[in-house]
Coordinates of C-alpha atoms in Angstrom, one line a residue:
M1400 CA 83.8 111.1 113.3
S1401 CA 86.2 108.0 114.7
A1402 CA 88.4 105.5 113.4
T1403 CA 89.7 102.2 115.2
L1404 CA 93.3 101.4 113.1
K1405 CA 94.4 98.3 114.4
G1406 CA 97.4 96.6 113.7
K1407 CA 100.0 97.0 110.8
R1408 CA 99.5 94.6 108.0
S1409 CA 99.7 93.5 104.4
V1410 CA 96.4 94.0 102.2
G1411 CA 94.8 90.9 101.7
R1412 CA 92.0 89.7 99.1
P1413 CA 89.2 91.8 98.2
R1414 CA 86.6 92.8 101.2
K1415 CA 84.4 90.3 101.6
N1416 CA 82.0 91.6 104.3
W1417 CA 80.0 94.0 101.9
P1418 CA 77.2 95.9 103.1
N1419 CA 73.6 95.1 102.7
S1420 CA 70.5 96.9 102.9
S1421 CA 70.0 96.1 106.6
Q1422 CA 73.1 98.2 107.5
P1423 CA 73.0 101.7 109.0
A1424 CA 73.9 104.6 107.0
N1425 CA 77.1 104.9 108.3
V1426 CA 79.0 101.0 108.8
R1427 CA 82.4 99.9 109.5
V1428 CA 83.9 98.3 106.2
E1429 CA 86.7 95.5 106.9
V1430 CA 89.7 94.7 105.2
A1431 CA 90.6 90.8 106.2
D1432 CA 93.7 89.1 105.6
D1433 CA 95.9 86.4 107.6
Q1434 CA 97.5 88.6 110.0
Q1435 CA 94.7 91.5 111.6
V1436 CA 92.1 93.4 110.4
G1437 CA 91.8 97.7 110.3
H1438 CA 88.8 99.7 110.5
L1439 CA 88.1 103.0 109.2
N1440 CA 84.0 104.2 109.6
I1441 CA 83.3 105.2 105.9
K1442 CA 80.2 105.3 104.0
P1443 CA 78.7 102.2 102.1
F1444 CA 78.9 102.4 98.6
S1445 CA 75.7 101.9 97.4
H1446 CA 75.5 98.3 98.5
A1447 CA 76.9 97.7 94.7
R1448 CA 77.8 94.0 95.1
N1449 CA 74.4 93.0 96.3
E1450 CA 72.7 95.3 93.5
I1451 CA 75.0 93.7 91.0
E1452 CA 74.1 90.1 92.0
E1453 CA 70.2 90.7 92.2
H1454 CA 70.3 91.9 88.8
M1455 CA 72.7 89.0 87.5
K1456 CA 70.4 86.9 89.4
D1457 CA 67.5 88.0 87.3
L1458 CA 69.4 87.0 84.0
T1459 CA 70.4 83.6 85.2
E1460 CA 68.9 81.1 87.1
S1461 CA 72.6 79.4 87.0
W1462 CA 74.0 82.1 89.0
E1463 CA 76.4 81.9 92.1
T1464 CA 78.9 83.8 93.5
E1465 CA 81.7 81.3 93.8
S1466 CA 84.6 82.0 96.4
L1467 CA 87.1 80.5 93.6
F1468 CA 86.8 84.3 91.7
E1469 CA 87.6 86.2 95.0
D1470 CA 90.3 84.0 95.7
I1471 CA 92.2 84.6 92.0
I1472 CA 90.9 88.2 90.8
D1473 CA 94.1 90.0 92.4
D1474 CA 96.2 87.2 90.1
L1475 CA 93.8 88.2 86.8
A1476 CA 94.1 92.0 87.4
E1477 CA 96.3 94.3 85.2
D1478 CA 97.5 97.7 85.5
R1479 CA 97.7 98.1 81.8
F1480 CA 95.7 97.2 78.9
F1481 CA 95.6 94.1 77.1
N1482 CA 96.8 92.6 73.7
D1483 CA 96.5 88.9 74.0
V1484 CA 93.1 88.8 74.3
D1485 CA 89.8 90.0 72.7
A1486 CA 89.6 93.4 74.9
V1487 CA 87.9 96.6 75.0
S1488 CA 90.0 99.5 73.6
P1489 CA 91.6 102.3 75.9
E1490 CA 89.3 104.5 75.3
Q1491 CA 86.3 102.1 75.2
A1492 CA 87.3 101.0 78.8
V1493 CA 87.5 104.5 80.1
R1494 CA 83.9 105.1 78.6
Y1495 CA 82.4 101.9 80.4
R1496 CA 84.1 102.9 83.6
Q1497 CA 82.5 106.3 83.5
Q1498 CA 79.2 105.0 82.6
L1499 CA 79.1 102.5 85.6
H1500 CA 79.6 105.2 87.7
S1501 CA 77.3 107.7 86.3
V1502 CA 74.2 105.0 85.9
G1503 CA 74.8 102.7 88.8
P1504 CA 75.4 98.9 88.4
E1505 CA 71.6 98.0 87.4
E1506 CA 71.1 100.2 84.5
F1507 CA 75.0 99.7 83.6
C1508 CA 74.4 95.7 83.3
K1509 CA 70.9 96.5 81.3
L1510 CA 72.7 98.4 78.6
T1511 CA 75.8 96.4 78.2
V1512 CA 75.3 92.6 79.0
E1513 CA 71.6 92.8 79.0
S1514 CA 71.2 94.6 75.9
G1515 CA 73.6 92.0 73.9
A1516 CA 75.9 95.3 73.3
I1517 CA 78.8 93.5 74.8
T1518 CA 79.4 90.1 76.4
A1519 CA 80.8 89.6 80.0
K1520 CA 84.0 88.4 78.9
K1521 CA 85.1 90.9 76.8
L1522 CA 83.6 93.8 79.6
L1523 CA 85.9 92.4 82.2
T1524 CA 88.7 93.8 80.5
A1525 CA 87.3 97.2 80.5
F1526 CA 87.8 96.8 84.6
G1527 CA 91.5 95.7 84.3
I1528 CA 90.3 91.7 84.4
K1529 CA 91.7 89.3 82.4
P1530 CA 89.2 86.5 81.6
P1531 CA 90.8 83.1 82.9
A1532 CA 91.9 80.8 80.9
F1533 CA 89.8 78.0 82.9
L1534 CA 86.6 79.6 81.6
E1535 CA 87.4 79.5 77.8
G1536 CA 84.8 77.6 75.8
L1537 CA 82.2 78.1 78.6
S1538 CA 78.9 80.2 78.0
D1539 CA 78.8 83.7 78.6
E1540 CA 76.5 83.1 82.0
N1541 CA 80.1 81.8 83.6
Y1542 CA 81.6 85.1 83.7
F1543 CA 79.1 86.6 85.5
G1544 CA 80.3 85.9 89.1
L1545 CA 83.6 87.5 88.1
L1546 CA 82.3 90.2 86.1
T1547 CA 80.1 91.0 89.5
L1548 CA 83.2 91.4 91.6
A1549 CA 85.2 93.3 88.9
L1550 CA 82.3 95.9 88.7
S1551 CA 81.8 96.2 92.8
R1552 CA 85.9 96.6 93.1
E1553 CA 85.0 99.3 90.7
L1554 CA 82.5 101.2 92.3
V1555 CA 84.3 101.2 95.6
K1556 CA 87.2 103.0 94.4
R1557 CA 86.9 106.9 94.0
S1558 CA 86.0 108.5 91.2
K1559 CA 88.6 110.4 89.2
L1560 CA 88.1 113.9 88.9
A1561 CA 87.8 114.9 85.2
K1562 CA 89.5 118.0 85.4
Y1563 CA 92.5 117.4 86.5
N1564 CA 95.0 115.4 83.8
T1565 CA 98.3 116.7 82.5
V1566 CA 101.7 117.5 84.3
D1567 CA 100.9 121.0 84.6
D1568 CA 97.7 120.4 85.8
A1569 CA 99.5 118.7 89.1
V1570 CA 102.1 121.4 89.0
Y1571 CA 99.0 123.9 89.4
L1572 CA 97.5 121.9 92.2
L1573 CA 100.9 122.2 93.9
K1574 CA 101.0 125.7 93.2
K1575 CA 97.7 126.5 94.5
S1576 CA 97.2 124.4 97.6
R1577 CA 98.1 125.1 101.2
N1578 CA 97.1 121.8 102.9
I1579 CA 99.0 119.0 101.3
V1580 CA 98.9 115.5 102.7
V1581 CA 102.0 113.5 101.6
L1582 CA 102.1 110.0 101.9
T1583 CA 105.4 108.3 101.5
G1584 CA 106.8 105.0 100.9
A1585 CA 110.3 102.8 100.4
G1586 CA 110.6 104.6 97.0
I1587 CA 111.8 107.9 97.9
S1588 CA 114.6 106.4 99.7
T1589 CA 116.1 104.1 97.1
S1590 CA 118.2 106.5 95.1
L1591 CA 120.1 106.5 98.7
G1592 CA 121.0 102.8 98.7
I1593 CA 118.2 101.5 100.7
P1594 CA 116.2 98.8 99.0
D1595 CA 112.4 99.1 98.8
F1596 CA 110.8 95.9 100.1
R1597 CA 108.3 94.7 97.3
S1598 CA 110.5 95.1 94.0
K1599 CA 111.0 91.8 92.7
E1600 CA 114.7 91.4 92.2
T1601 CA 116.1 94.3 94.4
G1602 CA 113.5 94.8 97.4
L1603 CA 114.5 93.6 100.8
Y1604 CA 111.5 90.7 100.9
S1605 CA 113.4 89.3 97.4
Q1606 CA 116.5 89.3 99.0
L1607 CA 115.4 88.1 102.3
E1608 CA 113.9 84.8 100.3
K1609 CA 117.3 83.9 99.4
L1610 CA 118.5 83.6 102.9
G1611 CA 116.9 80.6 103.8
L1612 CA 115.7 81.9 107.5
G1613 CA 113.3 78.8 108.0
I1614 CA 110.2 80.8 107.9
N1615 CA 107.3 80.7 105.2
D1616 CA 107.0 84.4 103.8
P1617 CA 110.0 86.9 104.2
Q1618 CA 107.2 89.3 105.8
E1619 CA 107.6 87.0 108.8
V1620 CA 111.1 88.8 110.0
F1621 CA 108.9 91.6 110.5
S1622 CA 106.1 89.7 112.9
I1623 CA 105.8 90.7 116.5
D1624 CA 104.8 87.0 117.5
L1625 CA 108.1 85.6 115.6
F1626 CA 110.3 88.5 117.4
R1627 CA 108.9 87.6 120.6
Q1628 CA 109.6 83.9 119.9
D1629 CA 113.2 84.1 118.5
P1630 CA 114.5 87.6 118.1
S1631 CA 117.9 86.2 116.4
I1632 CA 115.6 85.9 113.5
F1633 CA 115.2 90.0 112.9
Y1634 CA 118.6 90.7 114.3
S1635 CA 120.1 88.0 111.6
V1636 CA 119.2 90.8 109.1
A1637 CA 118.4 94.1 111.0
K1638 CA 121.8 94.9 109.9
D1639 CA 121.2 95.2 106.4
I1640 CA 118.2 97.4 106.8
L1641 CA 119.6 99.2 109.4
P1642 CA 119.8 102.8 108.0
D1643 CA 123.3 104.4 107.5
T1644 CA 122.6 107.6 105.7
K1645 CA 125.1 109.7 107.5
G1646 CA 122.9 112.7 107.2
L1647 CA 122.1 112.4 103.3
Y1648 CA 118.4 112.3 101.9
S1649 CA 117.3 112.4 98.4
P1650 CA 115.6 115.1 96.5
T1651 CA 112.3 113.8 96.9
H1652 CA 112.8 114.2 100.6
A1653 CA 113.9 117.7 100.0
F1654 CA 110.5 118.0 98.2
I1655 CA 108.8 117.3 100.8
A1656 CA 110.8 119.7 103.3
L1657 CA 110.3 122.4 100.4
L1658 CA 106.6 122.0 100.5
Q1659 CA 106.9 122.3 104.5
N1660 CA 108.9 125.6 104.2
M1661 CA 106.7 127.3 101.9
G1662 CA 103.8 126.8 104.5
K1663 CA 102.1 123.9 102.2
L1664 CA 102.6 121.0 104.1
L1665 CA 99.9 119.7 106.3
T1666 CA 101.4 116.2 107.3
N1667 CA 103.6 113.9 105.6
Y1668 CA 102.6 110.3 106.6
S1669 CA 105.7 108.3 106.3
Q1670 CA 105.6 104.1 106.1
N1671 CA 109.4 104.5 106.2
I1672 CA 111.6 103.1 109.2
D1673 CA 114.6 104.8 108.3
N1674 CA 113.7 108.4 109.9
I1675 CA 115.5 110.1 106.6
E1676 CA 112.8 112.9 107.1
A1677 CA 114.4 114.2 110.0
N1678 CA 117.9 114.5 107.8
A1679 CA 116.0 116.7 105.6
G1680 CA 114.7 119.0 108.2
I1681 CA 111.0 117.7 108.3
R1682 CA 109.8 118.4 111.5
P1683 CA 108.0 116.4 114.0
D1684 CA 105.1 118.4 114.0
K1685 CA 104.5 118.0 110.1
L1686 CA 105.4 114.4 110.4
V1687 CA 103.7 111.1 111.2
Q1688 CA 105.8 107.8 111.3
C1689 CA 103.0 105.4 110.5
H1690 CA 105.5 102.0 111.0
G1691 CA 108.0 103.8 113.7
S1692 CA 111.3 103.8 113.2
F1693 CA 115.2 103.3 114.5
A1694 CA 115.1 106.7 115.9
T1695 CA 114.5 105.1 119.4
A1696 CA 114.5 101.6 120.8
T1697 CA 112.4 99.9 123.7
C1698 CA 112.8 97.2 126.4
Q1699 CA 110.3 94.5 125.7
K1700 CA 110.6 93.5 129.3
C1701 CA 110.7 96.5 131.4
G1702 CA 109.8 99.4 129.0
F1703 CA 113.1 101.1 129.3
K1704 CA 113.3 103.4 126.1
V1705 CA 116.6 104.8 124.7
Q1706 CA 117.7 106.5 121.5
G1707 CA 118.2 104.0 118.8
D1708 CA 122.1 105.0 118.0
E1709 CA 122.7 103.1 121.4
I1710 CA 122.2 100.0 120.1
F1711 CA 123.4 100.5 116.3
A1712 CA 127.1 99.0 117.5
E1713 CA 125.1 95.4 118.6
I1714 CA 122.7 95.5 115.4
K1715 CA 125.7 95.6 112.9
A1716 CA 127.6 93.1 114.9
G1717 CA 124.5 90.6 114.3
D1718 CA 123.9 90.6 118.4
I1719 CA 120.8 90.9 120.5
P1720 CA 120.7 93.9 122.2
R1721 CA 120.1 93.6 125.4
C1722 CA 118.5 96.4 128.0
T1723 CA 121.1 98.2 129.9
K1724 CA 118.4 99.1 133.0
C1725 CA 117.8 95.4 133.2
I1726 CA 121.2 94.2 133.5
S1727 CA 121.9 97.2 135.9
T1728 CA 119.0 96.4 138.1
M1729 CA 119.7 92.6 138.2
R1730 CA 123.6 93.5 139.4
N1731 CA 122.3 95.8 141.9
G1732 CA 119.3 93.8 142.8
N1733 CA 118.0 91.8 146.1
G1734 CA 120.5 89.2 146.1
S1735 CA 121.4 86.3 143.8
M1736 CA 121.4 86.8 140.2
K1737 CA 119.3 83.3 139.8
R1738 CA 116.6 82.3 142.0
K1739 CA 115.1 79.0 143.0
R1740 CA 112.1 77.7 140.9
S1741 CA 108.7 77.0 142.7
Y1742 CA 107.3 74.0 142.9
N1743 CA 103.9 72.8 143.9
R1744 CA 103.6 71.0 147.0
S1745 CA 102.7 67.6 145.9
A1746 CA 105.8 67.6 143.9
G1747 CA 107.7 68.4 146.6
K1748 CA 106.3 66.0 148.8
R1749 CA 107.6 63.3 146.2
G1750 CA 111.1 64.7 145.2
R1751 CA 114.1 63.2 146.3
R1752 CA 116.9 64.5 149.0
R1753 CA 118.9 67.0 147.0
S1754 CA 122.5 66.3 147.2
S1755 CA 125.2 68.7 146.8
E1756 CA 125.6 68.3 143.6
D1757 CA 122.3 69.9 142.9
D1758 CA 123.4 73.2 144.2
D1759 CA 125.9 73.3 141.9
D1760 CA 124.0 72.4 138.7
D1761 CA 122.3 75.6 136.8
D1762 CA 121.1 73.4 134.3
D1763 CA 118.9 71.1 136.3
G1764 CA 116.0 73.3 135.7
R1765 CA 115.4 74.1 139.1
Y1766 CA 116.1 77.7 138.7
D1767 CA 115.2 80.8 136.7
I1768 CA 118.3 82.5 135.8
P1769 CA 117.0 86.2 135.1
T1770 CA 118.1 87.6 131.9
A1771 CA 118.1 91.3 130.7
G1772 CA 114.9 92.1 128.4
V1773 CA 115.4 92.4 124.7
M1774 CA 115.5 95.5 123.0
K1775 CA 113.5 96.3 120.0
P1776 CA 113.9 99.3 117.8
D1777 CA 110.8 101.5 117.6
I1778 CA 109.3 100.5 114.1
T1779 CA 105.7 98.8 114.0
F1780 CA 105.8 95.1 113.6
F1781 CA 103.0 93.3 111.7
G1782 CA 100.6 92.7 114.4
E1783 CA 101.5 95.9 116.5
E1784 CA 99.1 98.8 116.5
L1785 CA 100.3 101.9 114.9
P1786 CA 100.9 104.9 116.9
D1787 CA 97.7 106.9 118.3
E1788 CA 99.0 109.9 116.6
F1789 CA 98.1 108.0 113.1
S1790 CA 94.6 108.1 113.4
E1791 CA 94.1 110.9 116.0
R1792 CA 95.8 113.2 113.5
L1793 CA 94.0 111.5 110.2
V1794 CA 90.4 111.7 111.5
K1795 CA 90.5 114.8 114.2
H1796 CA 92.9 116.9 111.8
D1797 CA 93.9 116.4 108.3
R1798 CA 90.7 115.1 107.2
E1799 CA 88.7 118.5 107.6
L1800 CA 91.8 120.5 106.2
V1801 CA 93.5 118.8 103.4
D1802 CA 93.0 120.3 99.9
L1803 CA 95.7 118.3 98.0
V1804 CA 96.9 114.6 98.0
V1805 CA 100.5 113.4 96.7
V1806 CA 101.4 109.8 97.1
I1807 CA 105.3 109.3 96.4
G1808 CA 107.0 105.8 96.2
T1809 CA 104.6 103.3 97.5
S1810 CA 102.5 100.6 96.2
L1811 CA 99.9 101.3 99.0
K1812 CA 100.0 97.5 100.4
V1813 CA 100.1 97.4 103.7
A1814 CA 96.9 98.4 105.6
P1815 CA 95.9 100.7 107.2
V1816 CA 98.2 103.2 106.1
S1817 CA 96.6 101.9 102.5
E1818 CA 93.1 103.0 103.8
V1819 CA 94.2 106.5 104.1
V1820 CA 93.8 107.8 100.2
P1821 CA 90.1 106.1 100.3
Y1822 CA 89.6 107.5 103.8
L1823 CA 89.9 111.2 103.0
P1824 CA 87.1 113.3 101.0
P1825 CA 86.9 112.1 97.5
H1826 CA 86.5 115.7 95.8
I1827 CA 90.2 116.3 96.8
P1828 CA 92.4 116.3 94.0
Q1829 CA 95.3 113.3 94.4
I1830 CA 98.3 112.7 92.8
Y1831 CA 100.3 109.5 92.5
I1832 CA 104.3 109.4 91.9
S1833 CA 105.9 105.8 91.6
R1834 CA 107.7 103.7 89.3
T1835 CA 104.9 101.7 88.6
P1836 CA 100.9 102.0 89.2
V1837 CA 98.4 100.7 91.1
S1838 CA 95.1 99.9 90.2
H1839 CA 93.1 99.8 93.4
T1840 CA 92.8 103.6 93.6
N1841 CA 91.8 106.1 90.8
F1842 CA 94.0 109.0 91.3
D1843 CA 93.6 112.0 89.0
I1844 CA 97.2 111.9 87.9
D1845 CA 99.9 109.5 87.9
L1846 CA 103.2 110.5 87.2
L1847 CA 105.3 107.0 86.8
G1848 CA 109.0 106.9 87.0
D1849 CA 112.1 107.9 89.1
C1850 CA 110.4 109.7 92.2
D1851 CA 113.4 112.3 92.3
A1852 CA 113.3 112.9 88.7
I1853 CA 109.8 113.4 88.6
V1854 CA 109.7 116.0 92.0
A1855 CA 112.7 117.8 90.3
E1856 CA 110.5 118.2 86.9
L1857 CA 107.4 119.5 88.7
C1858 CA 109.7 122.2 91.0
R1859 CA 111.4 123.1 87.6
R1860 CA 107.9 123.9 86.1
A1861 CA 106.7 125.5 89.0
G1862 CA 109.9 128.1 89.2
W1863 CA 111.0 126.5 92.6
D1864 CA 114.5 126.1 93.6
L1865 CA 114.8 122.3 94.9
N1866 CA 118.2 123.1 96.1
H1867 CA 119.8 119.7 96.3
K1868 CA 123.3 118.1 94.6
M1869 CA 121.6 115.0 93.7
A1870 CA 119.0 116.8 91.3
D1871 CA 120.6 118.6 88.3
P1872 CA 118.4 121.8 87.5
D1873 CA 119.4 121.0 83.9
Q1874 CA 118.1 117.4 83.8
A1875 CA 116.1 116.4 80.7
V1876 CA 113.3 114.1 80.9
D1877 CA 111.3 112.8 78.0
I1878 CA 107.9 112.7 79.1
M1879 CA 105.0 110.1 77.4
L1880 CA 101.6 110.1 77.9
E1881 CA 100.7 106.4 78.4
D1882 CA 98.2 104.6 75.6
G1883 CA 95.0 104.4 76.5
Y1884 CA 95.4 107.2 79.4
T1885 CA 94.4 110.7 79.5
S1886 CA 96.3 111.2 82.7
R1887 CA 99.1 109.0 83.1
Y1888 CA 102.4 110.1 82.1
N1889 CA 105.8 108.0 82.1
F1890 CA 108.9 109.8 83.0
T1891 CA 112.3 108.9 81.5
V1892 CA 115.3 110.9 82.4
T1893 CA 117.5 111.4 79.0
D1894 CA 120.5 113.2 77.7
L1895 CA 120.6 117.1 77.5
D1896 CA 120.6 116.6 73.7
N1897 CA 117.5 115.4 73.4
P1898 CA 113.9 116.8 73.7
V1899 CA 111.5 117.2 76.5
A1900 CA 107.9 116.6 76.0
S1901 CA 105.5 119.1 77.9
P1902 CA 101.9 117.4 78.0

């Protein structure tokens, strides 16, 4: 099996190029947005959307698939159950989702909407979609388009493994597994004072939005096209994101290193650019830095590569670092530092006689003045391709060996890294650890809260010594099962006098 993973990009709206009956058994499913397109060769999902659309057409002649629903469905989706609309109960929602996966979309529609057992409007809430206000008061048929999208989104998700539900199940999986893939994001570094990217108030993008950089979207700071046009925009903020950890690493980094040292870590796919994994002792052969890092930097003109810390002083000063090799070449090159710009023959014939003043004028446009290339940290900007190691290791190595997937501190919003989890075999258990849940992927166990506190609790229950000064072995953690879920837990660090729940 092969995979082509294109440039780094933010995940856009739902997939629009769904497979149809004429496509082969293995198809290339695309996720498109305004920046790039990424691909992974995966099997089609039973042509789910076509099947639902055809069945809905049989229910009403007025059915249309409106692009409006595709544009707004992400805004209507919620990660938690509703209490302000006529909605199904959390328990009913679980049953409806299981039923859809069990009987398929056509039979599901017959048993629910077509039989009159439930309206399309109310059924939307079982799949985390809040009925939009602009459809209020209209007939139930007007909700069919949105329901089609909701069902097709659910069907492309991996089905949760029913036998893994509790915190102790997560501990059991960690203890028995020998080839764990750990996928990490910015949330594992926030305890060191490094902001994540997407938090509403404290995230980097939120902070950049307030700086008035003259760009439409703060993510453009990391656009390779913008960097090539004007590197000063990136370097005006780079000093604020430059890692300055002085060898520090978080308890979550220590947890990943512990898995490695116990012979359990298959690969750590890190989306972080801070290179803190090296501080924790995670070996290069166990680490794929999906978005690169500040560890090295490369000249954009001649390709000369240096250690990242060689340009840190210039970055911290807010300057644009230039290539020392280019500078040396210009100083020791063939003659003058400036060269005459060539003119076409006709322009030369019409040109006036040059005076002595022309020879002294560097600004008259007649000369190309050589400049040293701009050094760019080897972090992967939007629009750049991910390192070959990413797809090579995932497809040819990890997919066949992995026996547990643990995702920590990421909302899985940036592709193609976001496609790693659904690409791995669906029968492999998956654990999610972060502050907030995600709705576009079904994990077997969700552990929500501070990443450091959660991994410390998992180690405590497993009888492992995390051995990190920020991880108190006696910390008390209140663990509560979230209403309406059988496998989603909220972790809260409490005072030592408070009891600790043990689901």
